[in-house]
Structures are given as structure tokens and as C-alpha cells.
PDB file of C-alpha atoms in Angstrom:
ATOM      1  CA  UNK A   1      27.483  32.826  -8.997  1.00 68.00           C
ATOM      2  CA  UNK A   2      29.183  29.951  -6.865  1.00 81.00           C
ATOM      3  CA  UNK A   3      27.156  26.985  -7.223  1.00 93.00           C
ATOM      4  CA  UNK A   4      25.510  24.500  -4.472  1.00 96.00           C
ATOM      5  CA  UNK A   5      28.455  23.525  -1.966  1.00 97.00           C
ATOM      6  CA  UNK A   6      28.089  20.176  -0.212  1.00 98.00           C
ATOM      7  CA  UNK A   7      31.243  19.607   2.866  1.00 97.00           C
ATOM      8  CA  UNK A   8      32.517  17.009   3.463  1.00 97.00           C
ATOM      9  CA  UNK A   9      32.450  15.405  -0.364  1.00 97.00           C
ATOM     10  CA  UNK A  10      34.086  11.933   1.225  1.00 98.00           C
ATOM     11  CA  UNK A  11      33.320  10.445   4.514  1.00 96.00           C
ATOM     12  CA  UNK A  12      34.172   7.122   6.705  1.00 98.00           C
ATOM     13  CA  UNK A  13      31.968   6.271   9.398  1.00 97.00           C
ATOM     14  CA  UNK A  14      31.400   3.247  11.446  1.00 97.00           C
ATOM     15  CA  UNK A  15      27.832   1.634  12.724  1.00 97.00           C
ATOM     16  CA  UNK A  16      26.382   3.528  15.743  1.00 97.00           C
ATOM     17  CA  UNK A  17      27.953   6.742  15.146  1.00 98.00           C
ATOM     18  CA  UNK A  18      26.976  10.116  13.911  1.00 98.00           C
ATOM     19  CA  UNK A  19      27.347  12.552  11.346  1.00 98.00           C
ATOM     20  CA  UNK A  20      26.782  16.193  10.006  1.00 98.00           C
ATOM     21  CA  UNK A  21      26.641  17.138   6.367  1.00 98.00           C
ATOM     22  CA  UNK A  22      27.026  21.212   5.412  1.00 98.00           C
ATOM     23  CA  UNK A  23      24.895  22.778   1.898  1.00 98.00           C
ATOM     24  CA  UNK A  24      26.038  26.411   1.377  1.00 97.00           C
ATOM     25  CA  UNK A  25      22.856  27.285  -1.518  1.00 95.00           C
ATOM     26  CA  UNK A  26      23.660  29.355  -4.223  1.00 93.00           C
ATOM     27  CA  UNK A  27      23.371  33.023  -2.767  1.00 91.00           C
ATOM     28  CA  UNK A  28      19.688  34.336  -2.544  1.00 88.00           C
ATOM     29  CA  UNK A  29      18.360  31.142  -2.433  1.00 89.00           C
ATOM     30  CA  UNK A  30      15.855  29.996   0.235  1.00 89.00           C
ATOM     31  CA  UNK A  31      14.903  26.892  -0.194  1.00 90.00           C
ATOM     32  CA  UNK A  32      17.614  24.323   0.581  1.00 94.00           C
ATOM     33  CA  UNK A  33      16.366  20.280   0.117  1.00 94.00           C
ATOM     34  CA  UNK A  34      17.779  17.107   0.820  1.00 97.00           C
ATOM     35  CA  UNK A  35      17.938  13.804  -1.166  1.00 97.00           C
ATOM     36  CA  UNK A  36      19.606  10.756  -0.539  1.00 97.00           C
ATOM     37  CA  UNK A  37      20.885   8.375  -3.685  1.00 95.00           C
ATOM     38  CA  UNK A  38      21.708   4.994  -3.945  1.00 94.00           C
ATOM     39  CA  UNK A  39      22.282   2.402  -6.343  1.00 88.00           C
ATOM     40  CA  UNK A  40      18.888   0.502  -5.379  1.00 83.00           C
ATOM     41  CA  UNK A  41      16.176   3.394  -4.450  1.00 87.00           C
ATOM     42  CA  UNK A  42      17.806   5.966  -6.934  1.00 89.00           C
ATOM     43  CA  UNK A  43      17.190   9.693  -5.103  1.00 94.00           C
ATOM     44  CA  UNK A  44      14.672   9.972  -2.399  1.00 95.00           C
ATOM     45  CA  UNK A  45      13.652  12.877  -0.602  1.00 94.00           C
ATOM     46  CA  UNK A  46      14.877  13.575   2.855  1.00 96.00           C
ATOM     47  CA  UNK A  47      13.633  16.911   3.707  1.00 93.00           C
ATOM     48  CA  UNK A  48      13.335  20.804   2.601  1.00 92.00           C
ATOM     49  CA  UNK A  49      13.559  23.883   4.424  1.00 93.00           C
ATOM     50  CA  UNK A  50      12.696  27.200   3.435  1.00 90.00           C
ATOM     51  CA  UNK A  51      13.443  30.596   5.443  1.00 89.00           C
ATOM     52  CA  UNK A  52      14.559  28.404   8.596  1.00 93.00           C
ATOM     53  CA  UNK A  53      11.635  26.436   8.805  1.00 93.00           C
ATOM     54  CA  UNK A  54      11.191  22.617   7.623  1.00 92.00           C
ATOM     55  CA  UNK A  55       8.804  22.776   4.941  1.00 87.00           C
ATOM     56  CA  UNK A  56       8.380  19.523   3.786  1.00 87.00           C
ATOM     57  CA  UNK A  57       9.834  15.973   5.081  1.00 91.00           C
ATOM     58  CA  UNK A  58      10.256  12.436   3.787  1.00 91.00           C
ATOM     59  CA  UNK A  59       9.781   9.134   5.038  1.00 92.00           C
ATOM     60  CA  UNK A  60      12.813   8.363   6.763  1.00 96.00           C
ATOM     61  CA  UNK A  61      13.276   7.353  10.455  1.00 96.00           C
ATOM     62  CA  UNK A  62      13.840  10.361  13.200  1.00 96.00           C
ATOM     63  CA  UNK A  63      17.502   9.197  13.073  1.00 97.00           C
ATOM     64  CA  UNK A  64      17.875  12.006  10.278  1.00 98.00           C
ATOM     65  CA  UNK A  65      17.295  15.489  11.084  1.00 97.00           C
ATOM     66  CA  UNK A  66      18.256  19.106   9.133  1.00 97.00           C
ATOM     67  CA  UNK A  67      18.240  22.389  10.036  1.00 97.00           C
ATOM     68  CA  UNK A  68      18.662  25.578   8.408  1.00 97.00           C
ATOM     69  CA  UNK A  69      20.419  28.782   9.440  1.00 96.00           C
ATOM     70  CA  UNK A  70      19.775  32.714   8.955  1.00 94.00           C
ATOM     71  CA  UNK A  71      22.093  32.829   6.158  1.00 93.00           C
ATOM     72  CA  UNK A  72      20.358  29.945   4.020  1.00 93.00           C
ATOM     73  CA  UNK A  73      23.520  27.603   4.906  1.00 97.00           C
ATOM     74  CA  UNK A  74      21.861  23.530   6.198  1.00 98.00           C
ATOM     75  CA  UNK A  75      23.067  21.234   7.782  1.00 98.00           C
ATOM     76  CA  UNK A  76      21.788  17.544   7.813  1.00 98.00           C
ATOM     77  CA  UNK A  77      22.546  15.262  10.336  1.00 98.00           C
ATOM     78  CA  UNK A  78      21.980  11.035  11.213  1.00 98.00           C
ATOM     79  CA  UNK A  79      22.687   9.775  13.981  1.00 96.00           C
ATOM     80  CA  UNK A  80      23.387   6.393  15.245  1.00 97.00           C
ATOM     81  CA  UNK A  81      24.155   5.221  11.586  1.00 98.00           C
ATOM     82  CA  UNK A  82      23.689   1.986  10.279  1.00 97.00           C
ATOM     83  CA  UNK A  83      25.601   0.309   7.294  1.00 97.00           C
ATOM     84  CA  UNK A  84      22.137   1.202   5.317  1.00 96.00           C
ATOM     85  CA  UNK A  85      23.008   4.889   5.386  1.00 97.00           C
ATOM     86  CA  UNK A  86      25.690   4.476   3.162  1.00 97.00           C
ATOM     87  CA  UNK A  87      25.111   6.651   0.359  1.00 98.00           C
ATOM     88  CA  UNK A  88      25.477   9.777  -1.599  1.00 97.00           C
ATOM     89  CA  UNK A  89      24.112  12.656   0.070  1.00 98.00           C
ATOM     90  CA  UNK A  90      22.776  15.669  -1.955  1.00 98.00           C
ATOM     91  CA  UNK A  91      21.651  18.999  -1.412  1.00 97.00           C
ATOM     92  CA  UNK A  92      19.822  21.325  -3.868  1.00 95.00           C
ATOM     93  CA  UNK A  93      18.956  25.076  -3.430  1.00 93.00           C
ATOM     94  CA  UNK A  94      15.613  26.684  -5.526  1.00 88.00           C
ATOM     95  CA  UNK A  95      15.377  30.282  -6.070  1.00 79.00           C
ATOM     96  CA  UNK A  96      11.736  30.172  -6.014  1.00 70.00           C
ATOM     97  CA  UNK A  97      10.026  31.696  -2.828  1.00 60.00           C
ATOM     98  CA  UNK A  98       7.155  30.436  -0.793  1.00 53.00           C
ATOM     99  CA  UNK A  99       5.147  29.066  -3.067  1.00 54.00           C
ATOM    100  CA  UNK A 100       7.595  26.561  -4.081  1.00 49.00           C
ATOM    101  CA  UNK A 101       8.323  24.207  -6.868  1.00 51.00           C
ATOM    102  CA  UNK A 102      10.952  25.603  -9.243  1.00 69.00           C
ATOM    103  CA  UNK A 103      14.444  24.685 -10.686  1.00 85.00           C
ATOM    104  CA  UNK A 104      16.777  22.870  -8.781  1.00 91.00           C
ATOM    105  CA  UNK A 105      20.611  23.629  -8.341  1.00 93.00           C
ATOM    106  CA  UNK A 106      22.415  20.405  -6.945  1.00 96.00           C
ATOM    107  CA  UNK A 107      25.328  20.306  -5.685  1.00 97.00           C
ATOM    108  CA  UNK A 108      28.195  17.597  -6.026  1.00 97.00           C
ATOM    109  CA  UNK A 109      26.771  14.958  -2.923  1.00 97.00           C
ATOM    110  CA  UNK A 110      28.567  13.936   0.132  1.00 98.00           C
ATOM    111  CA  UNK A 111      29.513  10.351  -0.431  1.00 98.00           C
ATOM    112  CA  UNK A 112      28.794   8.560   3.003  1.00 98.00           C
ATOM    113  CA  UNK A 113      30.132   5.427   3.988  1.00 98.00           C
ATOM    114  CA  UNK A 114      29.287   3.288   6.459  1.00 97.00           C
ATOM    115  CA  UNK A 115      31.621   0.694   7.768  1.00 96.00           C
TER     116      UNK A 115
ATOM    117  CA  UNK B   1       0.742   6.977  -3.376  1.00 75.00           C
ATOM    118  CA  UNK B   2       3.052   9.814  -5.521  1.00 83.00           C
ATOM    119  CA  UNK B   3       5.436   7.384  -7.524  1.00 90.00           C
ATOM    120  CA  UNK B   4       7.604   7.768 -10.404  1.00 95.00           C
ATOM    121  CA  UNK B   5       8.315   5.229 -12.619  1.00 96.00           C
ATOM    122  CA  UNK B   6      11.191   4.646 -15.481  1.00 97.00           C
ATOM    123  CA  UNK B   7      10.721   0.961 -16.713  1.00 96.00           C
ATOM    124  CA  UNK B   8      14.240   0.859 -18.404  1.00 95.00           C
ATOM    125  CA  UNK B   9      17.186   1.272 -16.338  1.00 95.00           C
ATOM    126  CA  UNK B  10      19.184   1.334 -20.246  1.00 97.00           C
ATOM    127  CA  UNK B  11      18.989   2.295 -23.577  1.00 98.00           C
ATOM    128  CA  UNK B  12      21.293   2.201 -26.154  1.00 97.00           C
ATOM    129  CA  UNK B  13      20.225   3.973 -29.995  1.00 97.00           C
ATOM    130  CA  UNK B  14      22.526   4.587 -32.941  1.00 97.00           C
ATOM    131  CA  UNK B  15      23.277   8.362 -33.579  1.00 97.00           C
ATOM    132  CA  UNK B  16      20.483   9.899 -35.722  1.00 97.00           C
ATOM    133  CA  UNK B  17      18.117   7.252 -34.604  1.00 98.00           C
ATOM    134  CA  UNK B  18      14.747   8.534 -32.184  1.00 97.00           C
ATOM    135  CA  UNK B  19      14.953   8.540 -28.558  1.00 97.00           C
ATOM    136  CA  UNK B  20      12.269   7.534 -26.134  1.00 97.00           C
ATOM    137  CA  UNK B  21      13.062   7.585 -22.477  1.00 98.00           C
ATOM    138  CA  UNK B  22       9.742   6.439 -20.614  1.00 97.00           C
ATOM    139  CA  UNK B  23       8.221   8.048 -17.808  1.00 97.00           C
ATOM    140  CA  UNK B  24       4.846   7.047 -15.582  1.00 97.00           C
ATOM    141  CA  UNK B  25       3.900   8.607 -12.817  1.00 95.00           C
ATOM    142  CA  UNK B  26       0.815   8.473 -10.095  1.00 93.00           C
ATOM    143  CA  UNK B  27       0.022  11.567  -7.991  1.00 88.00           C
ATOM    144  CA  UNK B  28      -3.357  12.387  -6.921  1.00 83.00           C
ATOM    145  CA  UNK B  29      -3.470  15.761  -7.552  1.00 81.00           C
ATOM    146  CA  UNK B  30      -1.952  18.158 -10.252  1.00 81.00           C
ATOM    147  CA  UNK B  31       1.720  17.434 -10.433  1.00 85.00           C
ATOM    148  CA  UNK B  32       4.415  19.399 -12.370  1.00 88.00           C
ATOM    149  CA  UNK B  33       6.297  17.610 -14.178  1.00 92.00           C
ATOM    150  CA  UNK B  34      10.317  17.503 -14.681  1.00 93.00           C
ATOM    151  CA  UNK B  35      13.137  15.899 -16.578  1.00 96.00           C
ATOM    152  CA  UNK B  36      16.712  16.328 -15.004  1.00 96.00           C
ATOM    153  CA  UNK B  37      19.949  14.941 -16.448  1.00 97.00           C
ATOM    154  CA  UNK B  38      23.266  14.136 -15.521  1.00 96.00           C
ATOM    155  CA  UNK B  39      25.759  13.943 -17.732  1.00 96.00           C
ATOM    156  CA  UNK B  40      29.180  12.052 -17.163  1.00 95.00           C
ATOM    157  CA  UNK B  41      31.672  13.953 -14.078  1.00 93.00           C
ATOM    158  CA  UNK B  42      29.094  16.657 -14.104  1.00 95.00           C
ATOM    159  CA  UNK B  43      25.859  17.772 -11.612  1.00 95.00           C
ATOM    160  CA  UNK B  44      22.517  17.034 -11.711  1.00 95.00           C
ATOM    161  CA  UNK B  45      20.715  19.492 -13.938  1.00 95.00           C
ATOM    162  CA  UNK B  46      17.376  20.288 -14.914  1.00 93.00           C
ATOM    163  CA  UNK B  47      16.761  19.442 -18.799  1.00 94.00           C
ATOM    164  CA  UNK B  48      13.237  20.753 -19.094  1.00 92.00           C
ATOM    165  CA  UNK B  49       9.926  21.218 -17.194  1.00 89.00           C
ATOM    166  CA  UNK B  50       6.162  20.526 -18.889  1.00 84.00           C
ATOM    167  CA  UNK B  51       4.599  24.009 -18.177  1.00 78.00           C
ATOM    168  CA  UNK B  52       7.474  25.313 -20.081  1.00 78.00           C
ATOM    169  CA  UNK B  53       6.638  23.287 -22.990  1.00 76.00           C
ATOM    170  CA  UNK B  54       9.744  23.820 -24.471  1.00 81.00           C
ATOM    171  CA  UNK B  55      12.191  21.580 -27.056  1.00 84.00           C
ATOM    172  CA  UNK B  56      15.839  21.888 -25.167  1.00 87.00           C
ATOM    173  CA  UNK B  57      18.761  20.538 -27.125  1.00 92.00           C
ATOM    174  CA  UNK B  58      16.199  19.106 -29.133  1.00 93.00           C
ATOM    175  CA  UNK B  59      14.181  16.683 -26.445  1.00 95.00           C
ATOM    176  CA  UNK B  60      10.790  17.584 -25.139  1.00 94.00           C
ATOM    177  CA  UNK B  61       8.168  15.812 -23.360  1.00 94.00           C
ATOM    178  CA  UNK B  62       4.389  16.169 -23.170  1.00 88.00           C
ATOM    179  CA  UNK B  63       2.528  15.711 -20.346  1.00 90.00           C
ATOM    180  CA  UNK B  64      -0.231  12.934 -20.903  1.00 90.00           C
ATOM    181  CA  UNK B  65      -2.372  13.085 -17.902  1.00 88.00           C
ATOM    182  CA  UNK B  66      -4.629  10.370 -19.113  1.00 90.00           C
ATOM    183  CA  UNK B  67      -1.955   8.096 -19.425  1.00 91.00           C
ATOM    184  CA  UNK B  68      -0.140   9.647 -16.481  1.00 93.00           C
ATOM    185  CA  UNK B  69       3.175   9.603 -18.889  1.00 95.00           C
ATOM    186  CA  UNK B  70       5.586  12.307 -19.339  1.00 95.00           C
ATOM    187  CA  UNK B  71       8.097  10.361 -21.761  1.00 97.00           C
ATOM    188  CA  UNK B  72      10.875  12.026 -23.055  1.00 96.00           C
ATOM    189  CA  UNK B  73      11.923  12.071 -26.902  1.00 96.00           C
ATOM    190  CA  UNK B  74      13.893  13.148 -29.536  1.00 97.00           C
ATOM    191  CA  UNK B  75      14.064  12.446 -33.354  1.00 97.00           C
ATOM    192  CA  UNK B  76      17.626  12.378 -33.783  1.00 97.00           C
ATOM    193  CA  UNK B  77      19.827  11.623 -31.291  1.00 97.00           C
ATOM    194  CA  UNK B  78      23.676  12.626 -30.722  1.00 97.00           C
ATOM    195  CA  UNK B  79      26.501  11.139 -28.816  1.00 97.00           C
ATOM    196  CA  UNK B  80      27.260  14.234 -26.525  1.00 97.00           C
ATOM    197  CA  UNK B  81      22.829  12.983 -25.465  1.00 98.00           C
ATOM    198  CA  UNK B  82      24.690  10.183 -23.515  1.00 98.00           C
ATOM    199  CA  UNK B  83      23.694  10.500 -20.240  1.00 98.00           C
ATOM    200  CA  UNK B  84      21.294   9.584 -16.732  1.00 96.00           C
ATOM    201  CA  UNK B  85      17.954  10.784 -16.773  1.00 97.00           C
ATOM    202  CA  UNK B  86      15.613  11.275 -14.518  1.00 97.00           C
ATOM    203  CA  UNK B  87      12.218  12.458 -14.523  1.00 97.00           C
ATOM    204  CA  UNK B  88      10.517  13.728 -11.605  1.00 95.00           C
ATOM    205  CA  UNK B  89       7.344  14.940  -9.879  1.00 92.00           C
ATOM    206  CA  UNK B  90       7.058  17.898  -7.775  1.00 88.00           C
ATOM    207  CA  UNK B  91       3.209  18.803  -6.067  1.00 76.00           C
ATOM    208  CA  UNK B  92       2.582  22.197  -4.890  1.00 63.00           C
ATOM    209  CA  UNK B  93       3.277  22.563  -1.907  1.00 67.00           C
ATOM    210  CA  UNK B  94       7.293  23.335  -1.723  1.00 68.00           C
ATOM    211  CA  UNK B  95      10.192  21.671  -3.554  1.00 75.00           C
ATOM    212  CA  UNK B  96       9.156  17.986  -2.308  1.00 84.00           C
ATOM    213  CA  UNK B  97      10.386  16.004  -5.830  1.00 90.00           C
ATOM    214  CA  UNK B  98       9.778  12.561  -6.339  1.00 92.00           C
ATOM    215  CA  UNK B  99      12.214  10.556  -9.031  1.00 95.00           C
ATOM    216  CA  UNK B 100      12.102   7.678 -11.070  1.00 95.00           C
ATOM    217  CA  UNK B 101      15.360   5.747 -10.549  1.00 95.00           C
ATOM    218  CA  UNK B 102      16.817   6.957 -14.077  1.00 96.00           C
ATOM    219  CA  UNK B 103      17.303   5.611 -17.654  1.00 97.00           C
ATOM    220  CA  UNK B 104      21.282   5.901 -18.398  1.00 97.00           C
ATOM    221  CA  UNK B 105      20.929   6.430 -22.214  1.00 98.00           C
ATOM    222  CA  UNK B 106      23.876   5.714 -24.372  1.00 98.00           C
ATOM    223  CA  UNK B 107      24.056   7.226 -27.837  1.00 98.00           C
ATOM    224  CA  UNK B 108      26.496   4.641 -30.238  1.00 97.00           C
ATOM    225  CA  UNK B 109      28.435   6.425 -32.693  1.00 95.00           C
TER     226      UNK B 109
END
């Protein structure tokens, strides 16, 4: 099986603008989370979704948002970025169902920078 | 508050030596338990789980929920155990994990 696949890998932004990060989950996986990784905070949890539906969210600002399609494939997005978003982005897919907590896959992170 | 906490962000041990990677956590519930690892150009992975209680490539950790500790070990440890390690807490209610902000273990030959 193909594993996690995280588009774009590298990315150049500037302050006040936007941008949207793709997770293709390994196939028949649901479950499709979000974790953000720098050098300070190590990985914190952005959000999860599960079947389309956000099933669990972290504590960051409304500025970051996710959404998940029919065919398991997310998308995260932040808008109006600040030079504090810079970071590696990275996505992980769990073949458990609904009740949650199993094994995750990660994939490779979207390196983010901010300028 | 759920929290994870690895006290050493490095530790070096000869080859053959034991290997403790610390782990403390608070959760105010029943947590599961994780260790994941990420080796050098490679993804993270998960390394083992404590309701598995099993040994993989030799390391396993036992859940202490007394001492809220989950700490990692290993009696003899090999170069190719060089690596970041996390350990993390899920609850049960989805994949929400929590991690500690790694120990990057270095095995010297």
C-alpha cells in the first residue's frame, strides 16, 4: 500500500497570506489528523477528522481550519499567516474506525515557511 | 490538563549499555499509552503501545499509573537504536495524541 501523502512537501509564504496543505491517507483509512512540529513545542495537535466530520480539534486560533472529502483525501488550511506558522506540517491516517485511538501512519510533513 | 513530558531532550549510552528514555504524563482519565520513533531520513513510526505489552526490537515500556510514567528501556542497546523518540498519550475519544517533545537518543559505538 502507498503510504500517507502530504503536497506540497516545501512551501514559501509571506505574512498575511494563505495557504492549503493536501493528506491523501493510506487507502481505507478514515481517520485523517493533523499535527504541527516545531523546534520549540515539538508536535501538537491541530485537528482530526473521521468520515467527513471533525472529530476532535486543538487549541489553535480559527485562523486554521481542515476539511475532509468523500474519498478520505484533507485538506488543511491557515489563513492570514504569521511568521509563527512556520513549521512542519504533518498528517497521519489510522485505520481504526469510530471508536478511535489506534496506530498512526505519518506522512513526510509539509515544511511551511513564513517570510 | 493532558501533558506529556520527556525531561531529556538527549542521551547518549555506549553500545551494550541500558537505555532509559523517560516519560511522565498527566491525563485525568484512562489514557493509552504510546512510544513512536523516528529514525534518521525516515517517517514517524509507531515503536510500541502499552496494551500491547510487547518487547519490539528489544525496548518495552510499562505503564506505571501511580507514577504516571511510561519510560522506555532496553538492556542492551545498539547503534542502528539511534534515533527521536517520542512518547505520547491518546484518550478515548478519537485519535487526539498528545507528545512529549522527544529524547534524540544516540547509541556510541
Amino acid at each position: 500500500k502507498a503510504g500517507v501523502t502530504q503536497t506540497p512537501r516545501y512551501l514559501i509564504k509571506t505574512r498575511g497570506q494563505q495557504v492549503t496543505l493536501s493528506c491523501s491517507p493510506i487507502s481505507g483509512h478514515r481517520s485523517v489528523s493533523w499535527y504541527q512540529q516545531t523546534p520549540g513545542q515539538g508536535l501538537q495537535f491541530l485537528f482530526e477528522y473521521f468520515s467527513e466530520t471533525q472529530r476532535n480539534k486543538g487549541n489553535f486560533p480559527g485562523r486554521f481550519s481542515g476539511r475532509q472529502f468523500s474519498n478520505s483525501r484533507s485538506e488543511m488550511n491557515v489563513s492570514t499567516l504569521e511568521l509563527g506558522d512556520s513549521a512542519l506540517y504533518l498528517c497521519a491516517s489510522d485505520a481504526q474506525g469510530a471508536t478511535g485511538t489506534g496506530e498512526l501512519f505519518f506522512g513526510e510533513g509539509s515544511r511551511l515557511t513564513v517570510l | 490538563a493532558q501533558r506529556v513530558t520527556q525531561p531529556e531532550k538527549l542521551l547518549s549510552v555506549f553500545k551494550g549499555a541500558p537505555v532509559e528514555l523517560k516519560c511522565n504524563y498527566s491525563y485525568s482519565g484512562s489514557p493509552e499509552l504510546f512510544w513512536y520513533v523516528q529514525y534518521s531520513r525516515q517517517r514517524l513510526q509507531l515503536l510500541l503501545r502499552h496494551i500491547s505489552r510487547e518487547s519490539i526490537k528489544g525496548f518495552t515500556a510499562d505503564l506505571n499509573k501511580g507514577e504516571t510514567s511510561f519510560h522506555l528501556k532496553k538492556p542492551f542497546a545498539q547503534e542502528e537504536d539511534s534515533a527521536m523518540y517520542y512518547c505520547a498519550l491518546s484518550g478515548r475519544t478519537g485519535n487526539q495524541f498528545y507528545f512529549g517533545t522527544g529524547t534524540s537518543l544516540t547509541v556510541i559505538p
